[in-house]
Coordinates of C-alpha atoms in Angstrom, one line a residue:
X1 CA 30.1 -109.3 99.1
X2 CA 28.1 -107.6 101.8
X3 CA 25.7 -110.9 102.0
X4 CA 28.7 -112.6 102.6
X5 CA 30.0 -110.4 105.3
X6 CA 26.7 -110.9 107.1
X7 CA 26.7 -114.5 106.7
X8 CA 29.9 -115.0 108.4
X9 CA 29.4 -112.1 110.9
X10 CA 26.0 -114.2 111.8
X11 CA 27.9 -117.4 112.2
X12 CA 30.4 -115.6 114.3
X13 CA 28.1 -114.3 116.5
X14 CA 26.1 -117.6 117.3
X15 CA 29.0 -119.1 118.4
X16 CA 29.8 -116.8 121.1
X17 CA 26.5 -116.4 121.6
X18 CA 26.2 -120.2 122.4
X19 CA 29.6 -120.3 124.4
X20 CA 28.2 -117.3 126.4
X21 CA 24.7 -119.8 127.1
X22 CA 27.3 -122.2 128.0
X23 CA 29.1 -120.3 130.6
X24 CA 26.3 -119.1 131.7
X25 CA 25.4 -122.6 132.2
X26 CA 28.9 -123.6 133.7
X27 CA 28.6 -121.0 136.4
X28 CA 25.1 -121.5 137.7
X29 CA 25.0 -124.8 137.8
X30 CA 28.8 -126.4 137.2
X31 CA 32.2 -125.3 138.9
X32 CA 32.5 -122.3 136.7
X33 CA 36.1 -123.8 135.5
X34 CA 35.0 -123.0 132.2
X35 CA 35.0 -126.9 131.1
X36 CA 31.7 -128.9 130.9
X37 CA 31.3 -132.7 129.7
X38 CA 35.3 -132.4 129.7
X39 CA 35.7 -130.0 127.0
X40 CA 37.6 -126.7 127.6
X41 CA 34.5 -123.8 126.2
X42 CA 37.7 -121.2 125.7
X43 CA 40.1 -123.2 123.7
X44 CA 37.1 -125.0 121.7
X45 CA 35.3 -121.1 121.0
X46 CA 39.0 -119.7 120.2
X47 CA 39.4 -122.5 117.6
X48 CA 35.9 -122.3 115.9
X49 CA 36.2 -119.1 115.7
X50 CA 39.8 -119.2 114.1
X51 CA 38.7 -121.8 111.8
X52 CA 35.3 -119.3 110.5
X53 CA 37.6 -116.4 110.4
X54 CA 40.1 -118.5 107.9
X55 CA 37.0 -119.4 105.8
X56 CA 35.9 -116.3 105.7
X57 CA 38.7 -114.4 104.2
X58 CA 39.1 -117.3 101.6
X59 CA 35.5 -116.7 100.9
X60 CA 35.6 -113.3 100.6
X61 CA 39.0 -113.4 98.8
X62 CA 37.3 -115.4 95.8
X63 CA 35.2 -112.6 95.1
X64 CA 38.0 -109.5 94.6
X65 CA 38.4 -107.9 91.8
X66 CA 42.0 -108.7 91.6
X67 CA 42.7 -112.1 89.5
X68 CA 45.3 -113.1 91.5
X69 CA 43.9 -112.7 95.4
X70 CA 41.2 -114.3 93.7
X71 CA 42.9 -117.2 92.2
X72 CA 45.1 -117.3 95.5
X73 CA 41.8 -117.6 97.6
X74 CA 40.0 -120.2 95.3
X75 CA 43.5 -122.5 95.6
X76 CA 43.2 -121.7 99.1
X77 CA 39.6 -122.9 99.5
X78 CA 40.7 -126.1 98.1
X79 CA 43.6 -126.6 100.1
X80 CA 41.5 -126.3 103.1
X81 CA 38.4 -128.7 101.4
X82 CA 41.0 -131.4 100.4
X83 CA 42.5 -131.2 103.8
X84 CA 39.1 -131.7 105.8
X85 CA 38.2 -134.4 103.7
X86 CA 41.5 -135.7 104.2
X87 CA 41.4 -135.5 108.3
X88 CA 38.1 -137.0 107.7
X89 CA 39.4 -140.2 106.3
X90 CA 42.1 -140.5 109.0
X91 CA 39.7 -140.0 112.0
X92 CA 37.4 -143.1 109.8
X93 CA 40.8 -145.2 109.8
X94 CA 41.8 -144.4 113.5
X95 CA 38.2 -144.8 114.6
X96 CA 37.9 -148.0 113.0
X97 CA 41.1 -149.2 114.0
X98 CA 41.8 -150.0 110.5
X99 CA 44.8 -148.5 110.8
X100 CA 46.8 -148.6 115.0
X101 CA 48.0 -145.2 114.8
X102 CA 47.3 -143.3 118.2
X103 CA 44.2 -140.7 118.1
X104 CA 45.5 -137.2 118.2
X105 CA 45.8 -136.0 122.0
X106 CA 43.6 -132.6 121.6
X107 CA 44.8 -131.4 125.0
X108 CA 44.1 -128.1 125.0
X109 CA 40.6 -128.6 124.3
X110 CA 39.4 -131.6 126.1
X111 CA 40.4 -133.8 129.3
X112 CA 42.2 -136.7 128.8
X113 CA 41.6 -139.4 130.2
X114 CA 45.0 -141.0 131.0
X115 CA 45.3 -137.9 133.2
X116 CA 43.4 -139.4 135.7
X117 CA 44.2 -141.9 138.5
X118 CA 41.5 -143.7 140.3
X119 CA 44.0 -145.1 143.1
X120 CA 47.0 -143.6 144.8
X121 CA 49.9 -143.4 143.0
X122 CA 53.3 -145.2 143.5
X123 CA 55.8 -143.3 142.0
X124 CA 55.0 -139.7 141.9
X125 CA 56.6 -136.1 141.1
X126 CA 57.2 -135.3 144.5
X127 CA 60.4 -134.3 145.2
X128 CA 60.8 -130.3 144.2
X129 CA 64.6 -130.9 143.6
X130 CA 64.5 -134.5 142.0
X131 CA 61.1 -135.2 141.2
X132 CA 60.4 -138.2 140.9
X133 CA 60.4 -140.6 143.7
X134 CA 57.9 -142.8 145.6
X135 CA 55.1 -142.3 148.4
X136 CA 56.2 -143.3 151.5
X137 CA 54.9 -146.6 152.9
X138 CA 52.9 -147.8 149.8
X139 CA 52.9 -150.8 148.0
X140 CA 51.5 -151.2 144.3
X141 CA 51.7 -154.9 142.3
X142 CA 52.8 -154.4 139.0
X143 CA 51.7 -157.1 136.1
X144 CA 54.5 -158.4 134.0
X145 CA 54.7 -158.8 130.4
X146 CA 55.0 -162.8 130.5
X147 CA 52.0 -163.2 132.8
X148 CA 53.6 -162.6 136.1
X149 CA 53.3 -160.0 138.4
X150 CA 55.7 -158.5 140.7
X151 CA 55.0 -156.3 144.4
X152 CA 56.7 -153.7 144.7
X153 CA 56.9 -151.9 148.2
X154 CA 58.3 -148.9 149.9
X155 CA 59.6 -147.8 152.9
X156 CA 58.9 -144.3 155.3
X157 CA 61.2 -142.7 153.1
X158 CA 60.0 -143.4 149.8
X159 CA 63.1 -146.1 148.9
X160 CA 62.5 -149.7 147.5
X161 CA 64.3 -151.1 150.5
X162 CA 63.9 -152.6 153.6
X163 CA 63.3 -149.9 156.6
X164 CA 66.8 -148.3 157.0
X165 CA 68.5 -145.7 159.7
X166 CA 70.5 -142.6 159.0
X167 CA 73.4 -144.4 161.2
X168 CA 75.0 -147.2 159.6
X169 CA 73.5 -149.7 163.0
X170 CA 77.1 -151.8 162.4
X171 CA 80.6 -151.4 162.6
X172 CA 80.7 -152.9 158.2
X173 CA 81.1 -150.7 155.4
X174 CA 77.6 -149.6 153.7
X175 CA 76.9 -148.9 150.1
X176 CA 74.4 -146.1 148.4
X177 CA 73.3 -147.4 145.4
X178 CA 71.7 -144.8 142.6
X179 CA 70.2 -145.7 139.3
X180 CA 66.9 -146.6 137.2
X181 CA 64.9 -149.1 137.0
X182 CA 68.0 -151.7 136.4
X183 CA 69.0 -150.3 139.7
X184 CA 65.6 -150.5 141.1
X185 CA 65.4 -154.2 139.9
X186 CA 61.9 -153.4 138.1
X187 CA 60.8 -156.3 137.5
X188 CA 61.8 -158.9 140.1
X189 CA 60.8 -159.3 143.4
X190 CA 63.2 -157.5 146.2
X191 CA 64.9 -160.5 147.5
X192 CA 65.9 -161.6 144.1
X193 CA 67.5 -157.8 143.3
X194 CA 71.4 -157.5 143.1
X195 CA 71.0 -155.3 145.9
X196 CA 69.4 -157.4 147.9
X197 CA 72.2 -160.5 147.2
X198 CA 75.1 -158.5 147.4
X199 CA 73.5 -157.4 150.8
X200 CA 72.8 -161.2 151.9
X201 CA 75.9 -162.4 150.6
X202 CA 78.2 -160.1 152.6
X203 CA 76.4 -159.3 155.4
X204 CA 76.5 -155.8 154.4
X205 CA 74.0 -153.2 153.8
X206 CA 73.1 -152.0 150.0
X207 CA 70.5 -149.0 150.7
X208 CA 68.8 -149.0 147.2
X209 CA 67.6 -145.8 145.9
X210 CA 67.1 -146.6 142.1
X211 CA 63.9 -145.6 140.8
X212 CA 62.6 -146.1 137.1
X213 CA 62.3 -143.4 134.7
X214 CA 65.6 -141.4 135.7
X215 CA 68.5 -140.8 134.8
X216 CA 72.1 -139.4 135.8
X217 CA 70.9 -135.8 136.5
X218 CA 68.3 -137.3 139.4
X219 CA 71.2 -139.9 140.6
X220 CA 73.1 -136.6 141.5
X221 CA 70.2 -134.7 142.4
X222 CA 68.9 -137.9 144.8
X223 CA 72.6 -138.2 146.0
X224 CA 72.8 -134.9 147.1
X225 CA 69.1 -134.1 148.7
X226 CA 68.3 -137.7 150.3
X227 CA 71.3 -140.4 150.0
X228 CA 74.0 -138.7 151.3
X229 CA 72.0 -138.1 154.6
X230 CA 72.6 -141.7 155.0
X231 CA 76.1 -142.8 156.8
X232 CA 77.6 -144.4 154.4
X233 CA 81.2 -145.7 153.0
X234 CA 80.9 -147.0 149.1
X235 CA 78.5 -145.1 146.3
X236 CA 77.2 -148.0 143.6
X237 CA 75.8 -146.0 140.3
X238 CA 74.1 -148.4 137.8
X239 CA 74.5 -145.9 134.0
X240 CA 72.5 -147.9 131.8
X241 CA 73.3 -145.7 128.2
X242 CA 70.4 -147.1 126.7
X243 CA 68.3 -144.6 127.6
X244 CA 70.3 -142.6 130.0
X245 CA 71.0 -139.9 127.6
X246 CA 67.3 -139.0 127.3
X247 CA 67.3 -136.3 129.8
X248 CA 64.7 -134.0 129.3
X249 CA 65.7 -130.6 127.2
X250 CA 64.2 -127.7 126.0
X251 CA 63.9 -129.1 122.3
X252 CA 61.2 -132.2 124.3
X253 CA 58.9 -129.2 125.5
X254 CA 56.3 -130.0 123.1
X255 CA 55.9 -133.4 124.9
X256 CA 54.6 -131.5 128.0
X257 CA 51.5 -130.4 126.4
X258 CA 50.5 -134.5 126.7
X259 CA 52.1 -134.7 129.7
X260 CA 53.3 -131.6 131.7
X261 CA 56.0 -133.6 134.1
X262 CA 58.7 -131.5 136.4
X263 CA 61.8 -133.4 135.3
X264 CA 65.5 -131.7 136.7
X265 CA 68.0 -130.8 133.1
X266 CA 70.9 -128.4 132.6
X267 CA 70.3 -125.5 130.9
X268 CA 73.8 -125.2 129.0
X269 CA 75.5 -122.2 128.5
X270 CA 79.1 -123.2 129.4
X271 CA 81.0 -122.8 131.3
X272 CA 78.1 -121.3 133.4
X273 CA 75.5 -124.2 133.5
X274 CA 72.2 -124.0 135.5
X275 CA 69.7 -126.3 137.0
X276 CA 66.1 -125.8 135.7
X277 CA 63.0 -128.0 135.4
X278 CA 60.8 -128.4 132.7
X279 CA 57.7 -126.5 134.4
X280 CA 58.0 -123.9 137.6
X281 CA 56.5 -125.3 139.6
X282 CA 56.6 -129.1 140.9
X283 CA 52.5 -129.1 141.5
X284 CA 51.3 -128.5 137.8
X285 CA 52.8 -131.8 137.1
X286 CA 50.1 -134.4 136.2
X287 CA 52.5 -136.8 138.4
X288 CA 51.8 -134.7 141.4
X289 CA 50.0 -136.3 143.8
X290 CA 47.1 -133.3 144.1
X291 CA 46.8 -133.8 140.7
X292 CA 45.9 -137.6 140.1
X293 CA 42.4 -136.6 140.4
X294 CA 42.2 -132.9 139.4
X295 CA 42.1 -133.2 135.4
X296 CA 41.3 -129.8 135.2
X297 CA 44.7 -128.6 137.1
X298 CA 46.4 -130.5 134.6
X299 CA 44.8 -128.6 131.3
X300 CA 45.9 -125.3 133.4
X301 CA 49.2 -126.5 133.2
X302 CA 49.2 -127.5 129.7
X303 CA 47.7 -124.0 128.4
X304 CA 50.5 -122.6 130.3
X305 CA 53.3 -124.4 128.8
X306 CA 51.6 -123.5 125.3
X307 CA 51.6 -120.1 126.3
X308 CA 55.6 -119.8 127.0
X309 CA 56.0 -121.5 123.4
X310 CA 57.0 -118.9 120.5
X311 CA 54.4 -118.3 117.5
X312 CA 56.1 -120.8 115.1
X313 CA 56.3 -124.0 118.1
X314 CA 52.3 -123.1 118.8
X315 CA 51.4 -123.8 115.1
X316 CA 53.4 -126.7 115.2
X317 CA 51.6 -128.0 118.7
X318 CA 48.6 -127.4 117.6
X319 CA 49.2 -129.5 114.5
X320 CA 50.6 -132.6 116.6
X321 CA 47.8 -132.6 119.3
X322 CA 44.7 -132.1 116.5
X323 CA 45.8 -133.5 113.1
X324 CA 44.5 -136.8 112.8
X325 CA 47.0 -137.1 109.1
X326 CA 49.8 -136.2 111.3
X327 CA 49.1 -138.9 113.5
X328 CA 48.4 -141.6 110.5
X329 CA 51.6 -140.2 108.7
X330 CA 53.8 -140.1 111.6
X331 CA 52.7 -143.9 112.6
X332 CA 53.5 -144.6 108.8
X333 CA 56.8 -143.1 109.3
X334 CA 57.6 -144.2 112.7
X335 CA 57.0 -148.3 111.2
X336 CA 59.3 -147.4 108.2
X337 CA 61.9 -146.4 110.6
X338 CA 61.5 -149.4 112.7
X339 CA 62.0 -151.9 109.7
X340 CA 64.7 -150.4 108.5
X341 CA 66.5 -149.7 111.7
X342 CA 69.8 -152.1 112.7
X343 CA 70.9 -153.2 116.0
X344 CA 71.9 -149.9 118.1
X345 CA 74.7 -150.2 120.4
X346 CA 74.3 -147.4 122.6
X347 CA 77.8 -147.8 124.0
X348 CA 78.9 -146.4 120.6
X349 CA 79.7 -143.0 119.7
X350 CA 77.0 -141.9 117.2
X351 CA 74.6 -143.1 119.8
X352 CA 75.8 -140.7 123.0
X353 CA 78.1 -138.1 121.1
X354 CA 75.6 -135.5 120.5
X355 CA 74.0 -135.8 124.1
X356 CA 77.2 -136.6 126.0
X357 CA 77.0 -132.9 127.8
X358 CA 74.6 -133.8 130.2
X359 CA 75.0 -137.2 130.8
X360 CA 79.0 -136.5 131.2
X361 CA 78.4 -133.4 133.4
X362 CA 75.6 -134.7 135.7
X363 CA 78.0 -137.8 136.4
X364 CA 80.9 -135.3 137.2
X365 CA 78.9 -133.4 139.6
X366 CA 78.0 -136.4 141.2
X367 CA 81.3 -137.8 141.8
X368 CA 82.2 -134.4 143.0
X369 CA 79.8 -134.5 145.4
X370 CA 80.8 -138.3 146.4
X371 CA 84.5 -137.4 146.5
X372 CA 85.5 -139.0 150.1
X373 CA 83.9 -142.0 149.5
X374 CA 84.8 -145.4 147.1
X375 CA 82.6 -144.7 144.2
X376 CA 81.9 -147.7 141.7
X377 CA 80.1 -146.6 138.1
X378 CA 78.5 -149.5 135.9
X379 CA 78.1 -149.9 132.5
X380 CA 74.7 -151.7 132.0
X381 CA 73.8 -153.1 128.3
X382 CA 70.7 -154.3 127.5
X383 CA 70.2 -157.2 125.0
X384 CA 70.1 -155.7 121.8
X385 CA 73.3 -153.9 123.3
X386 CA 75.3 -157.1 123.2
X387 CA 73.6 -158.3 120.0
X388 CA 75.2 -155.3 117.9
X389 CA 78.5 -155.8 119.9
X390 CA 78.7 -159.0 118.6
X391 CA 78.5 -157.6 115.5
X392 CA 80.8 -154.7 115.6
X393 CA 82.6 -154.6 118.7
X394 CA 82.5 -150.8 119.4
X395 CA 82.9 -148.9 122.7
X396 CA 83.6 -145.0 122.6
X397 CA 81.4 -144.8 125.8
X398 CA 83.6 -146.2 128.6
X399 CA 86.9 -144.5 127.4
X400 CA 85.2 -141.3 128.5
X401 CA 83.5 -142.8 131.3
X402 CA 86.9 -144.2 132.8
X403 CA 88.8 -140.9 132.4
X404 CA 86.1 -139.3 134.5
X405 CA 86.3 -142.3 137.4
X406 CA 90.4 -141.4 136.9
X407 CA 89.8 -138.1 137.6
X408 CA 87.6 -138.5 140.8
X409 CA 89.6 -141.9 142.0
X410 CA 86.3 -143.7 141.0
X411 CA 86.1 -147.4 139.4
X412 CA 84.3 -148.1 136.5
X413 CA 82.5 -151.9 135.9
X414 CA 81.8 -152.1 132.4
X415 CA 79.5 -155.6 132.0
X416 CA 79.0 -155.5 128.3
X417 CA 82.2 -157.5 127.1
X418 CA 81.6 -159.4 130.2
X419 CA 77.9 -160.0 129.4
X420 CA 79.4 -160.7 125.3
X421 CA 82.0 -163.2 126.5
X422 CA 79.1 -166.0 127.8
X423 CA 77.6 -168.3 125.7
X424 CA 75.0 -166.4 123.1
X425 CA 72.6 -168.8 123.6
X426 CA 72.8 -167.4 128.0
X427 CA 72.2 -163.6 126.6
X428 CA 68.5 -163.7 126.4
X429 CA 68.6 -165.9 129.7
X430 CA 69.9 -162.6 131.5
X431 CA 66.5 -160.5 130.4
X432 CA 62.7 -160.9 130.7
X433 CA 62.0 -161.4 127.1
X434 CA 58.9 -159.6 126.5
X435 CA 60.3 -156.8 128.6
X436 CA 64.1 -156.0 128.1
X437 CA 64.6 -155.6 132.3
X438 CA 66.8 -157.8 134.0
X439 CA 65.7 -161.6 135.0
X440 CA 66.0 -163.1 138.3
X441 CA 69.1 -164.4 136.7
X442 CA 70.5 -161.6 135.5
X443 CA 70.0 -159.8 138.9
X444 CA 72.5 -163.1 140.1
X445 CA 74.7 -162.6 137.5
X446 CA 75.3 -158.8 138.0
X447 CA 76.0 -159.6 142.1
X448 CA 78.2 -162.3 141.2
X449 CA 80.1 -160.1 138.8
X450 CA 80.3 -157.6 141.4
X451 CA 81.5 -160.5 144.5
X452 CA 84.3 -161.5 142.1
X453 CA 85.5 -157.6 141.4
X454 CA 88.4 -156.6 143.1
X455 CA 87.2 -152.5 143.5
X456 CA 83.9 -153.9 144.8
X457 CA 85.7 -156.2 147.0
X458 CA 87.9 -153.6 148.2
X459 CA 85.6 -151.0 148.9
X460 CA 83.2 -152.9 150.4
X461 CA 86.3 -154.4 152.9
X462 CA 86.0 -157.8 151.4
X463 CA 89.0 -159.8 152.4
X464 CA 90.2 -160.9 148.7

């Protein structure tokens, strides 16, 4: 027993004593950040020394006198061998890429590499009330799925637009529009955007402030800190409920130990509701502009995050970001899923129902804020939205959306059983096919939809 005390005690003690050489190192001749050849020397001694400690006491309980911490220790001992050997085999098969299941993330221990930027970025966490939004006066080309690219630039105040003025510069109506990257018009270039048309073709002006990777909560939020500065006389919000219901939440804060974003959601507690963001503070995003090149700033962030998680949700974490049979078995699992998966409408009720709070109460508090001016919501689907219409022509989504537009004296566009009345064969015409964003026809079909609708017509002052 006492040899095996000393053993372990031994192998203890060289590992600090080499993490201590280390820092020693680090501080005389590095930036004394404690991270050298991108590995965090805290996190890495604190799990070494975890993983001896375990070893130890399953060692040691093999040789007590008691049969059953003995026989508990020896099963443990082989949990833990079958489970190395087990890891082992999943790192081969990832390494390999025998099998395509993504490498663990290991975060909290080394730098990753997608955490870096070697140009300036585009879209950026920027905002400290909406977050995500644009640099001013940049320009990035994006590459396209089908071999294309697209050039996407932006103006001095961060929009997707042509150069605008606070003062509407004419005596027309002027429209706000909100919304994501079907909004944005993603992957078309600007001319070709709804916006854009419905601007040309009545001579008035669409200011476009969609932006990918958003949803209802930052339409408000964006509303009410930059587009409502704007003179304007119609609000246009594009609700695609494909993924507009994947507002961030408390339950997703494991995802911020990959990436530690600052995205706005309500913390519910009704009827008192609050507005809170997923980290304090808007620079220990790894979005932030500081931070494109600052790896290091981002691990802070992401041992703080760990740090506010409970005991239970850090033993989980830890699992996700290190176990390369968790990654192989989720992979597994996810493919499973996939194949037996149907056609989701996500206009239907089992879709939304459970995440309706937020989507519902972000799109009251816009149109309360909008109250005063013509307000137009529209229903976007994408294709496979149409496809499993076709099949089982549900909608529970745009009941509750209309008796929310009733409410507020809003209109509500719904373009899925306008979209399901064309021709199948003209569905897939409508989206980039490798992509699932609107076409350049689709971007025509959605302004012509709009031209021919009497509340858009009306609002806009459209002579009928």
């Amino acid at each position: 027993m006492k040899n095996v005390l000393k053993f372990w005690a031994a192998l203890m003690g060289g590992l600090i004593v080499i993490w201590g050489l280390l820092r020693l190192y680090d501080k005389l001749f590095a930036n004394d950040d404690a991270i050298l050849g991108g590995i965090n020397l805290n996190t890495l001694l604190n799990y070494l020394l975890v993983g001896a400690g375990l070893l130890a006491l399953a060692t040691l309980g093999t040789r007590s006198k008691y049969n059953w911490l003995a026989n508990l220790s020896a099963s443990l001992c082989g949990l833990l061998f079958f489970w190395v050997m087990a890891e082992l085999v999943c790192f081969g098969l990832i390494s390999l890429g025998i099998t395509d299941a993504p490498p663990p993330f290991h975060s909290r221990v080394k730098l990753n590499e997608n955490w870096v930027s070697h140009k300036e970025p585009f879209w950026a966490d920027i905002s400290s009330e909406f977050g995500r939004w644009r640099l001013p006066n940049s320009s990035i080309r994006v590459p396209i799925c089908n071999g294309d690219s697209v050039l996407l630039t932006s103006n001095s105040y961060g929009m997707r637009d042509a150069e605008r003025q606070l003062a509407n510069p004419g005596s027309n109506k002027r429209a706000i529009l909100l919304g994501d990257s079907f909004m944005e018009g993603y992957m078309v270039d600007a001319p070709l955007r709804y916006s854009n048309l419905l601007e040309t073709k009545t001579g008035r002006e669409h200011l476009n402030f969609g932006i990918n990777g958003t949803s209802p909560i930052n339409y408000f939020l964006t509303y009410e800190h930059l587009a409502r500065q704007f003179e304007h006389d119609v609000v246009i919000v594009s609700l695609l409920p494909a993924n507009d219901f994947e507002d961030y939440s408390e339950s997703a804060k494991m995802g911020l130990l990959h990436y530690p974003i600052y995205r706005p959601y309500w913390e519910r507690d009704f009827p008192d509701v609050n507005l809170k963001y997923s980290i304090t503070d808007i620079n220990q995003s790894v979005a932030a502009p500081a931070n494109i090149r600052q790896p290091t700033n981002t691990q802070q962030s992401v041992d703080s995050v760990y740090r506010s998680m409970q005991w239970g949700k850090k033993m989980v974490a830890e699992l996700k970001l290190n176990s390369y049979v968790y990654a192989c078995a989720m992979n597994w699992a996810g493919k499973s899923a996939s194949r037996n998966s149907e056609l989701a409408n996500s206009f239907a009720r089992e879709f939304f129902e459970e995440r309706w709070f937020a989507f519902g109460y972000s799109l009251e508090e816009l149109l309360k804020v909008a109250q005063g001016k013509k307000t137009i919501l529209l229903g976007m689907p994408v294709l496979s939205d149409v496809h499993a219409y076709d099949k089982l022509p549900e909608d529970d989504l745009s009941p509750q959306i209309q008796a929310l537009c009733q409410k507020y004296g809003a209109a509500y566009i719904n373009l899925l059983p306008i979209v399901h009345k064309m021709n199948p064969a003209e569905w897939s015409t409508l989206y980039i096919s490798c992509d699932g964003h609107f076409s350049a026809k689709g971007e025509k079909f959605v302004a012509n939809v709009l031209l021919q609708d009497p509340s858009y017509r009306e609002a806009m002052g459209l002579e009928n």
